Amino acid sequence: MDIDKFNRNTHIIGRIVSAITLVLLVGAPFVIGKYLGAMPDLGAVAKGFLAVGLVWTVSSVVEFLVYTPMLGAGGGYLAFITGNLINMKIPCAMNAREIAGTKAGTTENEIISTLSIATSSLVTIAVLALGVLLLVPLQPILQSPTLAPAFDNVVPALFGAMAYQYYRKNIRLALAPLLLMSALFILVPALTSQTSLMIIPSGALAIGLAFMGWKKSRAKEQA
Amino acid sequence: MLSELNSPFMYAVCGGIILFVAIVCVIFLVRSYKAGKALGMDTKVLKRTITSSATFSVLPAVGILLGVIALSGSLGTPWPWLRLSVIGALHYETQVAEAAAEQVGMSRLSIDGMTPRAFATIALLMSICIMWGMILSIIFNRKYTKKLSGGKTSAKKGFGDLAMTAMFIGLVSAYIGSYIGSFVSGNGLFTFSGNITPIIVAVVAALVMAGLTYLAEEKHMVWLESFSIAASMLIGMLAAIII
């Protein structure tokens, strides 16, 4: 198999479908506006963008830089088209990588990651489509007060399970970011609404510590 | 207004775009499966990747569905359905929709003051604010991933893998830390009276995961690996109902 050709095509297909999705997504409000009989107020969009959009633009750049290496080329295109990165695509790809035992930067990892994100996206689309189709009978069940605590805690359940998977092999690496983040959130509780931003210092600390440990062990090997 | 936002036309527009994205996913799925086989990867591993990713995604997807339901009261069902199926993120959509509603002069996001112009404006702002990840992918993905995989010594490559693991540990730690922080100081510094449920849920899920990992590794029940995260999450979430 020609890997270079496969990778080249991944980028060609990825770019084309991303561009099409972009046009569809930005075009849809105008099509809908035409149907409803009123076009979007571009002045208000511009003002709104300055109010909230700029923050999201900065965080998009950070997300792109941080998560693309985790997702790989094909996985990256797909994940940025289908969204829900932190609460779904990233953990899903990391779990698949763990099970398959592939290493970052290899073609095998690229394949596993793309398979994983494509599957995850398809399942999400299917669940949402079914859910929308069955909205009337499902809504009272899903929103019932009995089940509400369960669905409020999907993300803690996800990160609890993933924490075991990753901490057990790297407990020394995990301790510092976990303690630092706990201390920060205890002392500045307002930060909890900014958790997705706090990933950056936490990740940077873990990477820094991992790098020091890695350098040390390499120095030992060479000695 | 709500009936217009839930009209067949709206379903057709939004459903059409979702269908396009689903086809894109199938293309990527088939391509990478074939490439994996051609590379000589074990088809069992490829299939297990698919099964584990599918089971993994069901519960978070139901969580996302609840986001659709939450927004459907003010924006109708089709538009939130589209937004959360395509590049949406649960925490993002509500925030931007609220902010957009303010810009069009509504005091809060609700169907009561919704006009066609307000809806079109909110919809456009929701699309524009989140499109940057896709734009960056179109422009930089190729160069960036090439830089990551090529032109490095094998020693540096060795750290790349560790760096990913470390970054993910940082991500998980930030979230777990936030649960601890909100319990300890959520209702005032060191009052220990905040919401403790997320901590309990995370601990239960981790314990179940530990048990399942033991079975998979020590008792050689390898098939369990594909379901262990989903099962741990489910039991963790059940714990939230019981307490």
Short mmCIF file of C-alpha atoms in Angstrom, two decimals:
data_model
loop_
_atom_site.label_atom_id
_atom_site.label_comp_id
_atom_site.label_asym_id
_atom_site.label_seq_id
_atom_site.Cartn_x
_atom_site.Cartn_y
_atom_site.Cartn_z
CA MET A 1 0.00 0.00 0.00
CA ASP A 2 1.20 3.50 -0.85
CA ILE A 3 1.13 5.37 2.45
CA ASP A 4 2.11 8.68 0.92
CA LYS A 5 -0.80 8.46 -1.48
CA PHE A 6 -3.16 7.55 1.35
CA ASN A 7 -2.00 10.55 3.38
CA ARG A 8 -2.19 12.87 0.40
CA ASN A 9 -5.73 11.78 -0.33
CA THR A 10 -6.69 12.18 3.33
CA HIS A 11 -5.75 15.85 3.08
CA ILE A 12 -7.47 16.35 -0.26
CA ILE A 13 -10.72 14.75 0.94
CA GLY A 14 -10.43 16.42 4.37
CA ARG A 15 -10.01 19.87 2.89
CA ILE A 16 -12.81 19.50 0.36
CA VAL A 17 -15.38 18.18 2.84
CA SER A 18 -14.40 20.73 5.50
CA ALA A 19 -14.87 23.53 2.97
CA ILE A 20 -18.25 22.15 1.86
CA THR A 21 -19.43 21.76 5.46
CA LEU A 22 -18.33 25.32 6.17
CA VAL A 23 -20.33 26.69 3.24
CA LEU A 24 -23.39 24.62 4.20
CA LEU A 25 -23.22 25.72 7.82
CA VAL A 26 -22.80 29.42 7.17
CA GLY A 27 -25.23 29.31 4.24
CA ALA A 28 -28.00 27.55 6.19
CA PRO A 29 -29.03 30.62 8.25
CA PHE A 30 -29.49 32.60 5.01
CA VAL A 31 -31.55 29.83 3.40
CA ILE A 32 -33.62 29.54 6.57
CA GLY A 33 -33.90 33.34 6.71
CA LYS A 34 -35.21 33.40 3.17
CA TYR A 35 -37.80 30.75 4.10
CA LEU A 36 -38.84 32.62 7.25
CA GLY A 37 -38.93 35.94 5.39
CA ALA A 38 -36.12 37.81 7.18
CA MET A 39 -32.37 37.86 6.63
CA PRO A 40 -29.85 37.79 9.49
CA ASP A 41 -28.98 41.20 10.97
CA LEU A 42 -25.32 41.39 10.00
CA GLY A 43 -24.64 44.33 12.30
CA ALA A 44 -25.86 42.35 15.29
CA VAL A 45 -23.83 39.34 14.14
CA ALA A 46 -20.70 41.50 14.01
CA LYS A 47 -21.37 42.93 17.46
CA GLY A 48 -22.14 39.49 18.85
CA PHE A 49 -18.96 38.15 17.32
CA LEU A 50 -16.92 40.82 19.04
CA ALA A 51 -18.68 40.03 22.32
CA VAL A 52 -18.37 36.23 22.38
CA GLY A 53 -16.80 35.12 19.11
CA LEU A 54 -13.32 36.47 19.76
CA VAL A 55 -12.89 34.36 22.87
CA TRP A 56 -13.98 31.30 20.93
CA THR A 57 -11.62 32.15 18.10
CA VAL A 58 -8.65 32.20 20.47
CA SER A 59 -9.72 28.97 22.10
CA SER A 60 -10.24 27.41 18.65
CA VAL A 61 -6.62 28.15 17.77
CA VAL A 62 -5.47 26.56 21.04
CA GLU A 63 -7.76 23.57 20.51
CA PHE A 64 -6.44 23.09 17.00
CA LEU A 65 -2.81 23.19 18.13
CA VAL A 66 -3.31 20.93 21.15
CA TYR A 67 -5.75 18.37 19.81
CA THR A 68 -4.62 17.85 16.21
CA PRO A 69 -1.57 15.82 17.36
CA MET A 70 -3.91 13.63 19.44
CA LEU A 71 -6.37 13.15 16.58
CA GLY A 72 -4.05 12.72 13.60
CA ALA A 73 -4.73 14.07 10.11
CA GLY A 74 -7.98 12.29 9.15
CA GLY A 75 -9.23 12.29 12.72
CA GLY A 76 -8.49 16.01 12.95
CA TYR A 77 -10.57 16.92 9.92
CA LEU A 78 -13.45 14.76 11.12
CA ALA A 79 -13.34 15.93 14.72
CA PHE A 80 -13.35 19.61 13.78
CA ILE A 81 -16.32 18.94 11.49
CA THR A 82 -18.30 16.95 14.04
CA GLY A 83 -17.35 18.75 17.26
CA ASN A 84 -17.71 17.71 20.91
CA LEU A 85 -13.97 17.27 21.23
CA ILE A 86 -13.26 17.34 24.95
CA ASN A 87 -16.35 15.50 26.14
CA MET A 88 -16.20 12.80 23.46
CA LYS A 89 -13.82 12.65 20.49
CA ILE A 90 -10.53 13.09 22.34
CA PRO A 91 -11.26 10.54 25.10
CA CYS A 92 -12.69 8.17 22.49
CA ALA A 93 -9.57 8.36 20.31
CA MET A 94 -7.30 7.99 23.37
CA ASN A 95 -9.26 4.92 24.52
CA ALA A 96 -9.01 3.35 21.06
CA ARG A 97 -5.28 4.04 21.02
CA GLU A 98 -4.92 2.43 24.42
CA ILE A 99 -6.79 -0.70 23.33
CA ALA A 100 -4.97 -0.99 19.98
CA GLY A 101 -1.62 -0.10 21.57
CA THR A 102 -0.50 2.23 18.78
CA LYS A 103 2.01 5.06 19.18
CA ALA A 104 1.45 8.72 18.30
CA GLY A 105 2.82 9.80 14.95
CA THR A 106 2.65 6.34 13.32
CA THR A 107 0.43 5.40 10.37
CA GLU A 108 -1.22 2.69 12.48
CA ASN A 109 -2.20 5.33 15.03
CA GLU A 110 -3.55 7.56 12.27
CA ILE A 111 -5.76 4.71 11.10
CA ILE A 112 -6.98 3.73 14.58
CA SER A 113 -7.72 7.34 15.48
CA THR A 114 -9.64 8.00 12.24
CA LEU A 115 -11.64 4.77 12.66
CA SER A 116 -12.45 5.73 16.22
CA ILE A 117 -13.57 9.29 15.50
CA ALA A 118 -15.57 8.30 12.42
CA THR A 119 -17.39 5.62 14.43
CA SER A 120 -17.97 7.95 17.34
CA SER A 121 -19.38 10.65 15.03
CA LEU A 122 -21.68 8.18 13.30
CA VAL A 123 -23.00 6.88 16.62
CA THR A 124 -23.63 10.44 17.80
CA ILE A 125 -25.45 11.29 14.59
CA ALA A 126 -27.53 8.10 14.88
CA VAL A 127 -28.38 8.66 18.56
CA LEU A 128 -29.36 12.28 17.93
CA ALA A 129 -31.41 11.37 14.85
CA LEU A 130 -33.23 8.62 16.76
CA GLY A 131 -33.66 10.94 19.71
CA VAL A 132 -35.16 13.69 17.56
CA LEU A 133 -37.40 11.16 15.82
CA LEU A 134 -38.64 9.82 19.14
CA LEU A 135 -38.55 13.17 20.91
CA VAL A 136 -42.15 13.10 22.03
CA PRO A 137 -42.05 9.75 23.86
CA LEU A 138 -38.43 10.15 24.97
CA GLN A 139 -38.47 13.68 26.37
CA PRO A 140 -40.38 12.92 29.59
CA ILE A 141 -38.12 9.91 30.30
CA LEU A 142 -34.83 11.69 29.61
CA GLN A 143 -35.87 14.79 31.52
CA SER A 144 -37.46 12.94 34.44
CA PRO A 145 -36.19 14.10 37.84
CA THR A 146 -35.12 10.54 38.65
CA LEU A 147 -32.72 10.31 35.72
CA ALA A 148 -31.59 13.94 35.80
CA PRO A 149 -28.64 13.36 38.20
CA ALA A 150 -27.35 10.56 35.96
CA PHE A 151 -27.30 12.72 32.84
CA ASP A 152 -25.85 15.67 34.73
CA ASN A 153 -22.86 13.48 35.46
CA VAL A 154 -21.98 11.94 32.09
CA VAL A 155 -18.69 13.86 31.94
CA PRO A 156 -17.54 13.05 35.53
CA ALA A 157 -18.29 9.37 34.84
CA LEU A 158 -16.28 9.52 31.63
CA PHE A 159 -13.29 11.23 33.22
CA GLY A 160 -13.42 8.98 36.31
CA ALA A 161 -13.07 5.87 34.15
CA MET A 162 -10.41 7.47 31.95
CA ALA A 163 -8.53 8.71 35.02
CA TYR A 164 -8.11 5.14 36.27
CA GLN A 165 -6.93 4.00 32.85
CA TYR A 166 -4.27 6.71 32.61
CA TYR A 167 -3.31 7.36 36.22
CA ARG A 168 -2.50 3.76 37.08
CA LYS A 169 0.37 3.63 34.62
CA ASN A 170 1.55 7.18 35.25
CA ILE A 171 0.62 7.93 38.84
CA ARG A 172 3.80 9.93 39.50
CA LEU A 173 3.14 12.07 36.47
CA ALA A 174 -0.54 12.57 37.36
CA LEU A 175 -0.05 13.60 40.98
CA ALA A 176 1.36 17.11 40.37
CA PRO A 177 -1.28 18.36 37.89
CA LEU A 178 -4.06 16.79 39.95
CA LEU A 179 -2.89 18.44 43.18
CA LEU A 180 -2.21 21.77 41.50
CA MET A 181 -5.59 21.85 39.75
CA SER A 182 -7.45 20.80 42.92
CA ALA A 183 -5.68 23.54 44.90
CA LEU A 184 -6.41 26.15 42.23
CA PHE A 185 -10.09 25.24 41.98
CA ILE A 186 -10.41 25.16 45.79
CA LEU A 187 -8.81 28.58 46.21
CA VAL A 188 -10.45 30.19 43.17
CA PRO A 189 -13.84 28.41 42.81
CA ALA A 190 -14.88 30.80 40.02
CA LEU A 191 -12.39 29.02 37.76
CA THR A 192 -14.70 25.98 37.50
CA SER A 193 -16.59 27.74 34.71
CA GLN A 194 -13.27 27.97 32.82
CA THR A 195 -12.24 24.33 33.15
CA SER A 196 -11.69 23.91 29.41
CA LEU A 197 -9.09 26.70 29.56
CA MET A 198 -7.40 25.28 32.67
CA ILE A 199 -6.55 22.18 30.63
CA ILE A 200 -3.73 24.17 29.06
CA PRO A 201 -1.63 24.91 32.21
CA SER A 202 -2.47 21.47 33.59
CA GLY A 203 -1.37 19.76 30.38
CA ALA A 204 1.72 21.95 30.11
CA LEU A 205 2.77 20.97 33.64
CA ALA A 206 2.27 17.26 32.90
CA ILE A 207 4.19 17.53 29.62
CA GLY A 208 7.00 19.44 31.35
CA LEU A 209 7.29 16.78 34.06
CA ALA A 210 7.11 13.98 31.49
CA PHE A 211 9.88 15.64 29.49
CA MET A 212 12.14 15.92 32.54
CA GLY A 213 11.56 12.27 33.41
CA TRP A 214 12.13 11.23 29.82
CA LYS A 215 15.40 13.16 29.59
CA LYS A 216 16.59 11.66 32.84
CA SER A 217 15.89 8.11 31.75
CA ARG A 218 17.61 8.75 28.44
CA ALA A 219 20.67 10.13 30.19
CA LYS A 220 20.71 6.98 32.32
CA GLU A 221 20.47 4.76 29.26
CA GLN A 222 23.36 6.55 27.59
CA ALA A 223 25.52 6.43 30.71
CA MET B 1 -43.01 30.93 15.48
CA LEU B 2 -42.13 27.57 17.06
CA SER B 3 -44.19 25.70 14.47
CA GLU B 4 -42.23 27.45 11.70
CA LEU B 5 -38.94 26.52 13.36
CA ASN B 6 -40.16 22.91 13.52
CA SER B 7 -41.49 22.82 9.95
CA PRO B 8 -40.62 20.06 7.46
CA PHE B 9 -38.54 22.62 5.53
CA MET B 10 -36.32 23.18 8.57
CA TYR B 11 -35.96 19.43 9.08
CA ALA B 12 -35.06 19.01 5.41
CA VAL B 13 -32.34 21.71 5.48
CA CYS B 14 -30.79 20.58 8.77
CA GLY B 15 -31.25 16.86 8.10
CA GLY B 16 -29.64 17.27 4.66
CA ILE B 17 -26.49 18.78 6.13
CA ILE B 18 -26.33 16.09 8.83
CA LEU B 19 -26.70 13.42 6.14
CA PHE B 20 -23.78 14.94 4.24
CA VAL B 21 -21.60 14.80 7.36
CA ALA B 22 -22.67 11.20 8.02
CA ILE B 23 -21.58 10.24 4.50
CA VAL B 24 -18.22 11.95 5.10
CA CYS B 25 -17.80 9.85 8.25
CA VAL B 26 -18.57 6.65 6.34
CA ILE B 27 -16.00 7.58 3.68
CA PHE B 28 -13.28 8.12 6.31
CA LEU B 29 -14.30 4.94 8.13
CA VAL B 30 -14.12 2.73 5.03
CA ARG B 31 -10.89 4.34 3.79
CA SER B 32 -9.03 3.87 7.04
CA TYR B 33 -10.34 0.32 7.53
CA LYS B 34 -9.13 -0.64 4.07
CA ALA B 35 -5.79 1.10 4.63
CA GLY B 36 -5.36 -0.73 7.93
CA LYS B 37 -6.00 -4.06 6.26
CA ALA B 38 -3.63 -3.23 3.42
CA LEU B 39 -0.95 -2.31 5.96
CA GLY B 40 -1.32 -5.75 7.49
CA MET B 41 -2.98 -4.61 10.72
CA ASP B 42 -4.97 -7.26 12.56
CA THR B 43 -8.62 -6.95 11.48
CA LYS B 44 -9.57 -8.01 15.02
CA VAL B 45 -7.90 -4.85 16.33
CA LEU B 46 -9.63 -2.73 13.69
CA LYS B 47 -13.00 -4.23 14.55
CA ARG B 48 -12.41 -3.81 18.26
CA THR B 49 -11.58 -0.16 17.67
CA ILE B 50 -14.95 0.26 15.99
CA THR B 51 -16.88 -1.63 18.67
CA SER B 52 -15.19 0.12 21.56
CA SER B 53 -15.63 3.57 19.98
CA ALA B 54 -19.30 2.84 19.31
CA THR B 55 -20.10 1.68 22.85
CA PHE B 56 -17.97 4.49 24.25
CA SER B 57 -20.00 7.12 22.39
CA VAL B 58 -23.56 6.10 23.23
CA LEU B 59 -23.80 7.66 26.69
CA PRO B 60 -22.09 10.97 25.85
CA ALA B 61 -24.36 11.11 22.79
CA VAL B 62 -27.44 10.81 24.99
CA GLY B 63 -26.00 13.68 27.06
CA ILE B 64 -25.70 15.72 23.87
CA LEU B 65 -29.28 14.79 22.94
CA LEU B 66 -30.36 16.42 26.20
CA GLY B 67 -28.64 19.59 24.95
CA VAL B 68 -30.82 19.43 21.83
CA ILE B 69 -33.91 19.04 24.01
CA ALA B 70 -32.84 21.96 26.22
CA LEU B 71 -32.41 24.29 23.24
CA SER B 72 -35.44 23.04 21.31
CA GLY B 73 -37.83 25.07 23.47
CA SER B 74 -36.42 28.36 22.22
CA LEU B 75 -34.89 27.53 18.84
CA GLY B 76 -37.12 24.68 17.65
CA THR B 77 -35.76 21.15 17.28
CA PRO B 78 -34.06 21.05 13.82
CA TRP B 79 -31.50 23.83 14.33
CA PRO B 80 -30.11 22.59 17.69
CA TRP B 81 -30.17 19.09 16.19
CA LEU B 82 -27.91 20.32 13.37
CA ARG B 83 -25.69 22.40 15.63
CA LEU B 84 -25.02 19.58 18.05
CA SER B 85 -24.52 16.96 15.31
CA VAL B 86 -22.06 19.12 13.34
CA ILE B 87 -19.15 20.89 15.11
CA GLY B 88 -21.35 21.80 18.02
CA ALA B 89 -20.15 21.34 21.56
CA LEU B 90 -22.53 21.04 24.42
CA HIS B 91 -21.04 23.80 26.55
CA TYR B 92 -20.60 26.09 23.58
CA GLU B 93 -24.01 26.18 21.96
CA THR B 94 -26.07 27.41 24.87
CA GLN B 95 -23.55 30.11 25.75
CA VAL B 96 -23.34 31.51 22.23
CA ALA B 97 -27.10 31.27 21.65
CA GLU B 98 -27.69 33.26 24.85
CA ALA B 99 -25.13 35.89 23.89
CA ALA B 100 -26.58 36.13 20.38
CA ALA B 101 -30.08 36.58 21.78
CA GLU B 102 -28.79 39.54 23.80
CA GLN B 103 -27.34 41.12 20.65
CA VAL B 104 -30.70 41.03 18.87
CA GLY B 105 -32.32 42.78 21.81
CA MET B 106 -33.88 39.83 23.65
CA SER B 107 -33.43 39.83 27.39
CA ARG B 108 -32.84 36.07 27.33
CA LEU B 109 -33.03 33.18 24.91
CA SER B 110 -36.68 32.18 24.65
CA ILE B 111 -39.33 31.55 22.05
CA ASP B 112 -41.47 34.45 23.30
CA GLY B 113 -39.56 37.33 21.73
CA MET B 114 -38.27 35.26 18.81
CA THR B 115 -38.75 36.82 15.37
CA PRO B 116 -37.58 35.39 12.02
CA ARG B 117 -34.83 38.03 11.90
CA ALA B 118 -33.74 37.26 15.46
CA PHE B 119 -33.62 33.55 14.70
CA ALA B 120 -31.63 33.97 11.47
CA THR B 121 -29.18 36.24 13.31
CA ILE B 122 -28.73 33.87 16.25
CA ALA B 123 -28.28 30.93 13.86
CA LEU B 124 -25.64 32.77 11.83
CA LEU B 125 -23.70 33.85 14.90
CA MET B 126 -23.74 30.27 16.24
CA SER B 127 -22.29 29.06 12.93
CA ILE B 128 -19.64 31.76 12.62
CA CYS B 129 -18.28 31.63 16.14
CA ILE B 130 -17.38 27.95 15.95
CA MET B 131 -16.12 27.62 12.39
CA TRP B 132 -12.45 28.39 13.15
CA GLY B 133 -11.42 24.82 13.94
CA MET B 134 -12.52 23.81 10.45
CA ILE B 135 -10.82 26.78 8.81
CA LEU B 136 -7.57 26.07 10.64
CA SER B 137 -7.83 22.39 9.61
CA ILE B 138 -8.29 23.35 5.97
CA ILE B 139 -5.25 25.63 6.00
CA PHE B 140 -2.84 24.08 8.48
CA ASN B 141 -3.71 20.41 9.18
CA ARG B 142 -1.46 19.12 6.42
CA LYS B 143 1.61 21.14 7.37
CA TYR B 144 1.07 20.59 11.07
CA THR B 145 0.59 16.82 10.99
CA LYS B 146 3.52 16.48 8.58
CA LYS B 147 5.70 18.39 10.97
CA LEU B 148 4.57 16.16 13.83
CA SER B 149 5.25 12.86 12.10
CA GLY B 150 8.17 13.61 9.83
CA GLY B 151 11.64 15.07 10.05
CA LYS B 152 12.28 14.06 13.63
CA THR B 153 14.78 11.70 15.14
CA SER B 154 13.36 8.48 16.54
CA ALA B 155 14.26 9.63 20.06
CA LYS B 156 12.09 12.71 19.71
CA LYS B 157 9.30 10.56 18.35
CA GLY B 158 9.51 8.56 21.57
CA PHE B 159 8.69 11.67 23.54
CA GLY B 160 5.84 12.66 21.21
CA ASP B 161 3.87 9.66 22.38
CA LEU B 162 4.59 10.38 26.03
CA ALA B 163 3.65 14.03 25.48
CA MET B 164 0.19 12.98 24.23
CA THR B 165 -0.33 10.80 27.28
CA ALA B 166 0.84 13.65 29.53
CA MET B 167 -1.45 16.16 27.83
CA PHE B 168 -4.39 13.84 28.31
CA ILE B 169 -3.49 13.31 31.97
CA GLY B 170 -3.44 17.10 32.30
CA LEU B 171 -6.89 17.29 30.72
CA VAL B 172 -8.38 14.65 33.01
CA SER B 173 -6.69 16.22 36.06
CA ALA B 174 -8.15 19.65 35.27
CA TYR B 175 -11.66 18.16 35.27
CA ILE B 176 -11.21 16.03 38.39
CA GLY B 177 -9.63 19.05 40.11
CA SER B 178 -12.65 21.14 39.21
CA TYR B 179 -14.98 18.59 40.86
CA ILE B 180 -12.89 18.64 44.01
CA GLY B 181 -12.75 22.45 43.94
CA SER B 182 -16.50 22.85 43.55
CA PHE B 183 -17.17 20.48 46.44
CA VAL B 184 -14.69 22.09 48.83
CA SER B 185 -15.25 25.74 47.95
CA GLY B 186 -18.34 25.81 45.74
CA ASN B 187 -20.45 27.47 48.44
CA GLY B 188 -17.68 29.56 49.95
CA LEU B 189 -14.00 28.85 50.63
CA PHE B 190 -13.40 25.57 52.51
CA THR B 191 -17.06 25.06 53.42
CA PHE B 192 -17.08 21.47 52.07
CA SER B 193 -20.75 21.86 51.18
CA GLY B 194 -20.65 22.06 47.37
CA ASN B 195 -21.84 19.38 44.98
CA ILE B 196 -20.15 16.09 45.87
CA THR B 197 -22.00 13.96 43.28
CA PRO B 198 -19.45 14.43 40.45
CA ILE B 199 -16.65 13.20 42.76
CA ILE B 200 -18.62 10.13 43.81
CA VAL B 201 -19.58 9.40 40.21
CA ALA B 202 -15.96 9.73 39.08
CA VAL B 203 -14.72 7.48 41.91
CA VAL B 204 -17.37 4.80 41.26
CA ALA B 205 -16.61 4.87 37.52
CA ALA B 206 -12.88 4.55 38.27
CA LEU B 207 -13.46 1.61 40.65
CA VAL B 208 -15.63 -0.22 38.12
CA MET B 209 -13.00 0.47 35.49
CA ALA B 210 -10.35 -0.99 37.81
CA GLY B 211 -12.43 -4.16 38.28
CA LEU B 212 -13.08 -4.55 34.56
CA THR B 213 -9.43 -3.93 33.70
CA TYR B 214 -8.46 -6.64 36.20
CA LEU B 215 -10.86 -9.09 34.54
CA ALA B 216 -9.65 -8.17 31.06
CA GLU B 217 -5.96 -8.42 31.89
CA GLU B 218 -5.70 -11.10 34.56
CA LYS B 219 -8.61 -13.31 33.56
CA HIS B 220 -7.92 -12.78 29.87
CA MET B 221 -11.42 -11.52 29.10
CA VAL B 222 -10.06 -9.27 26.36
CA TRP B 223 -13.48 -8.70 24.81
CA LEU B 224 -14.38 -6.73 27.93
CA GLU B 225 -11.98 -3.94 26.93
CA SER B 226 -14.39 -2.74 24.25
CA PHE B 227 -17.14 -2.18 26.78
CA SER B 228 -15.29 -1.29 29.95
CA ILE B 229 -15.48 2.51 29.63
CA ALA B 230 -19.16 2.42 28.67
CA ALA B 231 -20.01 0.05 31.53
CA SER B 232 -17.99 2.09 34.06
CA MET B 233 -19.77 5.26 32.97
CA LEU B 234 -23.17 3.63 33.19
CA ILE B 235 -22.59 2.36 36.73
CA GLY B 236 -21.03 5.70 37.74
CA MET B 237 -24.11 7.50 36.45
CA LEU B 238 -26.40 5.05 38.28
CA ALA B 239 -24.54 5.96 41.47
CA ALA B 240 -25.65 9.57 40.92
CA ILE B 241 -29.27 8.44 40.95
CA ILE B 242 -28.88 6.35 44.10
CA ILE B 243 -27.18 9.00 46.25
#
